[in-house]
Every structure is written in C-alpha cells, then in structure tokens.
Short mmCIF file of C-alpha atoms and ligand atoms in Angstrom, two decimals:
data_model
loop_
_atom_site.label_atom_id
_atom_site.label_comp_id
_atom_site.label_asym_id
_atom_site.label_seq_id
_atom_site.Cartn_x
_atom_site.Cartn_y
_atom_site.Cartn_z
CA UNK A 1 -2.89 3.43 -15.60
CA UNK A 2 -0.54 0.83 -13.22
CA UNK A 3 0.83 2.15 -10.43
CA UNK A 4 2.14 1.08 -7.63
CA UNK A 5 1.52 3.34 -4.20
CA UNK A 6 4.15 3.29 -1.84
CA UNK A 7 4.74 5.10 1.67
CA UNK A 8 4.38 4.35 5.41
CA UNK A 9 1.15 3.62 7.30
CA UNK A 10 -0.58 6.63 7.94
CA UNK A 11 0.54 8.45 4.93
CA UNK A 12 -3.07 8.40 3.31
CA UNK A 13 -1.86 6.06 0.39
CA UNK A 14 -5.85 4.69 0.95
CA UNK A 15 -7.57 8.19 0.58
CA UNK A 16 -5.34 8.64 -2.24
CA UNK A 17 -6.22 5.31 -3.71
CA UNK A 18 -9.56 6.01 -3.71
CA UNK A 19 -9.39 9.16 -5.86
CA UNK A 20 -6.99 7.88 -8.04
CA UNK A 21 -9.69 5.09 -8.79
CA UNK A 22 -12.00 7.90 -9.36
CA UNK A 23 -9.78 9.91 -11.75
CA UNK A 24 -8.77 7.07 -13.73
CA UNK A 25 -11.07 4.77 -13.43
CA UNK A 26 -8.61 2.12 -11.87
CA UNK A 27 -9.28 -0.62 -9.28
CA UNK A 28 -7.47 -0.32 -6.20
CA UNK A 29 -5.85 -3.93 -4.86
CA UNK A 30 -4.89 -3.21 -1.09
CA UNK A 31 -3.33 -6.52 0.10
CA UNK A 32 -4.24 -5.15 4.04
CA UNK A 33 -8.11 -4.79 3.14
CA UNK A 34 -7.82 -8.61 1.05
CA UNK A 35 -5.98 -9.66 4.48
CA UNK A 36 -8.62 -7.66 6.72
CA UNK A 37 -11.57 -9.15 4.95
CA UNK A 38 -10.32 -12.89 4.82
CA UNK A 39 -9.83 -12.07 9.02
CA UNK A 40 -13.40 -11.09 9.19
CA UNK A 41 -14.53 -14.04 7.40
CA UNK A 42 -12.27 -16.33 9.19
CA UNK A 43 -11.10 -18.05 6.62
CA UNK A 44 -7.85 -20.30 6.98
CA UNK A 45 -6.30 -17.13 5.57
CA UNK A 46 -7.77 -15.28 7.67
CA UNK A 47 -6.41 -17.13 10.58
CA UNK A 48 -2.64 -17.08 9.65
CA UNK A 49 -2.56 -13.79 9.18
CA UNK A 50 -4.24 -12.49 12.47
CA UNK A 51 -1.79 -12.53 14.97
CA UNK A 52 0.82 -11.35 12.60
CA UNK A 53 -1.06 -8.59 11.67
CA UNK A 54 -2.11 -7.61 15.24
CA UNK A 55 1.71 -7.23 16.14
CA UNK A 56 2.27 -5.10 13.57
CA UNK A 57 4.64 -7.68 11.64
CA UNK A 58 4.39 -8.86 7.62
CA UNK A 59 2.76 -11.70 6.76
CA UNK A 60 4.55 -13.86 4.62
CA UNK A 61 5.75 -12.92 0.80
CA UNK A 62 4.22 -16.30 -0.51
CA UNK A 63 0.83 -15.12 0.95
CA UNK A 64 0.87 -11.62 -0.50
CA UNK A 65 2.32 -12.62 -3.91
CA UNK A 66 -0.18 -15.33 -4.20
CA UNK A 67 -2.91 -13.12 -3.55
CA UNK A 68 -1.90 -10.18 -6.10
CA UNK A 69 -1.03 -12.79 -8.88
CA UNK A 70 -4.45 -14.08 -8.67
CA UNK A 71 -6.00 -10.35 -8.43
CA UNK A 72 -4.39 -9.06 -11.90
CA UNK A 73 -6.26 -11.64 -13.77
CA UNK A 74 -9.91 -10.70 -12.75
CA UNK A 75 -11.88 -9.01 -15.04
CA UNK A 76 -11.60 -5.48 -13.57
CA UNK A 77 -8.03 -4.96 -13.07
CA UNK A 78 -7.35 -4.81 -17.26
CA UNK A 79 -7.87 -1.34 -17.35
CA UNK A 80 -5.41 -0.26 -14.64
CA UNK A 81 -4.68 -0.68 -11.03
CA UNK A 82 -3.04 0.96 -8.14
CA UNK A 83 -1.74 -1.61 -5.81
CA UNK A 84 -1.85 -0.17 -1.96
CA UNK A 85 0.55 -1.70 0.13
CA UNK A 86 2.12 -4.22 -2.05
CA UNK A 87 4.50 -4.60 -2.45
CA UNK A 88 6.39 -4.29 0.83
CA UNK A 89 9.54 -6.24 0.52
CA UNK A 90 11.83 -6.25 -2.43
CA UNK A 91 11.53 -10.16 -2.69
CA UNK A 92 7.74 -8.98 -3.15
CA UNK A 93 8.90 -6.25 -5.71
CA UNK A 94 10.75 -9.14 -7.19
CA UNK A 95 7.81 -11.57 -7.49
CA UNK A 96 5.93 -8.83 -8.60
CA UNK A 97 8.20 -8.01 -11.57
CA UNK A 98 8.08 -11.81 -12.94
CA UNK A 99 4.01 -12.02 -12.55
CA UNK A 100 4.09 -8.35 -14.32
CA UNK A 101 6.74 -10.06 -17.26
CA UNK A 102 4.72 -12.97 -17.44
CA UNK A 103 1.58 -11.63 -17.36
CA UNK A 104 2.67 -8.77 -20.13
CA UNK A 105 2.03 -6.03 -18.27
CA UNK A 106 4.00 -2.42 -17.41
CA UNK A 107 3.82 -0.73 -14.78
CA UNK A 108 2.98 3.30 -15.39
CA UNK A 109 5.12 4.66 -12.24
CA UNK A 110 5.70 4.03 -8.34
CA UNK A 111 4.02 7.28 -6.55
CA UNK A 112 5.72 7.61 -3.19
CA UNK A 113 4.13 9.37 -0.44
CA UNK A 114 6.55 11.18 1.98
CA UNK A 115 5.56 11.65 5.48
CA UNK A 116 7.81 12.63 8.32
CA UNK A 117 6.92 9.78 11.77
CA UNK A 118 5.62 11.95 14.31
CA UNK A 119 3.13 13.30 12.44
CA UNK A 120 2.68 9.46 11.12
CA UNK A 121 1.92 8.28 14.61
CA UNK A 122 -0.71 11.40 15.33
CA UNK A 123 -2.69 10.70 12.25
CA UNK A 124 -3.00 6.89 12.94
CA UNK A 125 -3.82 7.60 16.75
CA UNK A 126 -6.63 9.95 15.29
CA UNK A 127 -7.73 7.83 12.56
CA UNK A 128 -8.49 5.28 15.61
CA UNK A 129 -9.98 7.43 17.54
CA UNK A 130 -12.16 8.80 14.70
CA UNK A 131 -12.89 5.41 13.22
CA UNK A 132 -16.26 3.53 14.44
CA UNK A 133 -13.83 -0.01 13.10
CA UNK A 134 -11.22 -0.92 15.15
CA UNK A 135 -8.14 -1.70 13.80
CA UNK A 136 -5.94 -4.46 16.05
CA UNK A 137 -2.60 -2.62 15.15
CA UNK A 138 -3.63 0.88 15.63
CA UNK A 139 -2.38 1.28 19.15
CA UNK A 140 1.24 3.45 20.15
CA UNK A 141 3.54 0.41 20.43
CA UNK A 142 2.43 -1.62 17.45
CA UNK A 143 2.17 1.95 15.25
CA UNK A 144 5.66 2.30 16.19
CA UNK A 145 6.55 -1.22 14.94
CA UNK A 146 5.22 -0.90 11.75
CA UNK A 147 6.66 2.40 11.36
CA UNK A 148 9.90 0.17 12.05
CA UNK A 149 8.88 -2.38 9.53
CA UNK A 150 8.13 0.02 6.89
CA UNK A 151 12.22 2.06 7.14
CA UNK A 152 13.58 -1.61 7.54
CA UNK A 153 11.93 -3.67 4.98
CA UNK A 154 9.66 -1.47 2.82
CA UNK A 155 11.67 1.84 2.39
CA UNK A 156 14.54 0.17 0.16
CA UNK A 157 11.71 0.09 -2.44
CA UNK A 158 12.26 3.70 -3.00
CA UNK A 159 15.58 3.47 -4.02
CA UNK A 160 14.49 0.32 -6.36
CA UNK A 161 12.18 1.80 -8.10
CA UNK A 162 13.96 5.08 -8.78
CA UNK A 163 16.90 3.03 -10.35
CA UNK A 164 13.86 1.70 -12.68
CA UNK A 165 12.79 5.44 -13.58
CA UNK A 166 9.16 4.87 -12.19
CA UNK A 167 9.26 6.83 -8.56
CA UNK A 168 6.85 10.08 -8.28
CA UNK A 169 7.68 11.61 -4.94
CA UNK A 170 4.76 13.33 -3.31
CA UNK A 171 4.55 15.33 -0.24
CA UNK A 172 2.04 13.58 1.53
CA UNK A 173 1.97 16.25 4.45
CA UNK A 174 -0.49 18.88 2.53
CA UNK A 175 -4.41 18.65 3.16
CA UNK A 176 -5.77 15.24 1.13
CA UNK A 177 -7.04 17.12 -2.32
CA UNK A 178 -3.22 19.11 -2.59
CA UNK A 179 -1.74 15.97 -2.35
CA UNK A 180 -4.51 14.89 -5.09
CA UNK A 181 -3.54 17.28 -7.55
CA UNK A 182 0.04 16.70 -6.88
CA UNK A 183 -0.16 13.21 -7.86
CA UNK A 184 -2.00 13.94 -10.70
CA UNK A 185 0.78 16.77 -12.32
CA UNK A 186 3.51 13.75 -11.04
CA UNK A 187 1.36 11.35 -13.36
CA UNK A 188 1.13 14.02 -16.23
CA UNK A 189 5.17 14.54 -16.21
P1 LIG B 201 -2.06 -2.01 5.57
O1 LIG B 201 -3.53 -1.93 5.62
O2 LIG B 201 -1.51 -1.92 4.18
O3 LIG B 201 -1.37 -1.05 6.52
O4 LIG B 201 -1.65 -3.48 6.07
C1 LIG B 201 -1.98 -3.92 7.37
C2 LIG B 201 -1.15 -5.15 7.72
O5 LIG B 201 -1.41 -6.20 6.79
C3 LIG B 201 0.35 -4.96 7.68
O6 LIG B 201 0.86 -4.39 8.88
C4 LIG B 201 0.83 -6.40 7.47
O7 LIG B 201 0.73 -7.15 8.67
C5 LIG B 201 -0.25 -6.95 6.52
N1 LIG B 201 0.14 -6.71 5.10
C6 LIG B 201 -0.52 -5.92 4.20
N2 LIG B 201 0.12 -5.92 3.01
C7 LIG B 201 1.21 -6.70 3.17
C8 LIG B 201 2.28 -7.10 2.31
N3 LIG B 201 2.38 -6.65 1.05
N4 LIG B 201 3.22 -7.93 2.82
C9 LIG B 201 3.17 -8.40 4.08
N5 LIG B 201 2.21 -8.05 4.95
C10 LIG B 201 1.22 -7.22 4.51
#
C-alpha cells in the first residue's frame, strides 16, 4: 500500500500513521520527524532547518524532495509507505510525481484528514502540554501560522489529488480508532 496522508497539524495524521503501519505493514516517512531528528543531531541539516521550523514556516522544497527521493529507495519502503507530511506544496506534489514515474511506482490513494481549526489549535496546545518533548512550534502564535501555512500552501493538494481520483476524505474529528476504521473502509472502496 502507497499512500500519501494529508491534513493540517494537529489532525492526528501521526497516530494514524502509526496504525496504518501496523495494519499494513507499511513504513511511515514523516519528513517533520527526518527534519526533527537531523535538529537533534545537529547536523548541517539540522541547522538550516531550525529556525524555519521554530517559526512555523516550510523549509525549502529542494530539502524535502531530496530527502523523500532518497527514502523510497531503502530497503524497507518496497512494500508500501505512507508519507506524513509530504508533500506540502504542489511543486513538492510535483517533484514527487516525477521521482514516483521514475522510480516506477503508484501511488494507492491520498487519505485526507478533515479537521475544523479551533479544535486544531486545542489539540496541539494539549498535545504540548501532555508531551514530556517539547516541540519549538507548539506555542498559540506559531500554531496559528502553520495553520496559515497549511490553507495557503498545503490545502490546494486536496483539490490536486481529487482531479487524480486518489483523495479518501476522513473525518478526523471522531475518537483515534473511529477514524482508524474509517480509513480502513476508505482504503477497501
Ligand atoms: P510536521 O511534523 O509534519 O508538522 O512538520 C513540522 C515542521 O517541519 C513544519 O512546520 C515545517 O517547518 C517542516 N516540514 C515538515 N515537512 C515539510 C515539508 N514537506 N515541506 C516543508 N517543510 C516541512
């Protein structure tokens, strides 16, 4: 299975992610945790991406495309993937349809997770407050910017993919396992 999950921050496309990588057996390749990671390491990555990320802001479509390209080659990604938040931009869904071409590989469907803002900006403000790691860009004002981010830059993706036949919309509102099941009757359609 190759998906693709798509929806704003906070929608739980990373809870979902990991079941869907337990009921398919699927890696998941989430550009933020690649990103996150390289930051911990501090890695000259790691350092370009920091600030950017800490404002809430993209990092650059070279960066992310180079790092997904180089992902769908490793060993464990032949079987299936779901890529978590990537891509973002449709130059990125652009990129991301030549690597697929050249690389010979089709992508199953785009599941879109629908999630109305306020309730976006509780659940991140909670997840912070719940979560022993602090996240630089889970605070009100750069929530709000991503939120921003994601209607400008990443929502036209929805439309993009539906004109390719490939978008499951799920309402991401119900408790996590509902919205499990849900994805899994979209993927059975
Ligand atoms: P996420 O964990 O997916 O919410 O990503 C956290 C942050 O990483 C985003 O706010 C961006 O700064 C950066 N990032 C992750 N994925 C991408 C991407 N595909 N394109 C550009 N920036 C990204």
């Amino acid at each position: 299975m190759k998906l693709i999950l798509l929806g704003p921050p906070g929608a739980g496309k990373g809870t979902q992610a990991k079941y869907l990588i337990e009921d398919y057996d699927i890696v998941q390749l989430s550009t933020g945790d690649i990103l996150r990671a390289a930051i911990a390491k501090k890695t000259p990555l790691g350092l370009k991406a920091q600030e950017i990320m800490a404002k809430g802001d993209l990092v650059s479509d070279e960066i992310v495309n180079a790092i997904i390209s180089e992902r769908l080659d490793d060993e464990d990604c032949q079987n299936g993937f779901i890529l978590d938040g990537f891509p973002r931009t449709i130059a990125q869904a652009d990129a991301l349809n030549a690597m697929l071409d050249e690389k010979n590989i089709s992508l199953d469907a785009v599941i879109e997770l629908k999630v109305d803002e306020d309730i976006l900006v509780k659940r991140i403000l909670n997840r912070a407050k719940e979560s022993d790691q602090t996240r630089a860009d889970d605070n009100e004002e750069v929530i709000r910017n991503r939120l921003k981010v994601y209607r400008e830059l990443t929502e036209p993706l929805v439309e993009y993919y539906s004109a390719k036949g490939l978008i499951k919309s799920v309402d991401g509102t119900m408790g996590m396992e509902k919205v499990r099941q849900a994805i899994k009757s979209a993927l059975q359609e």
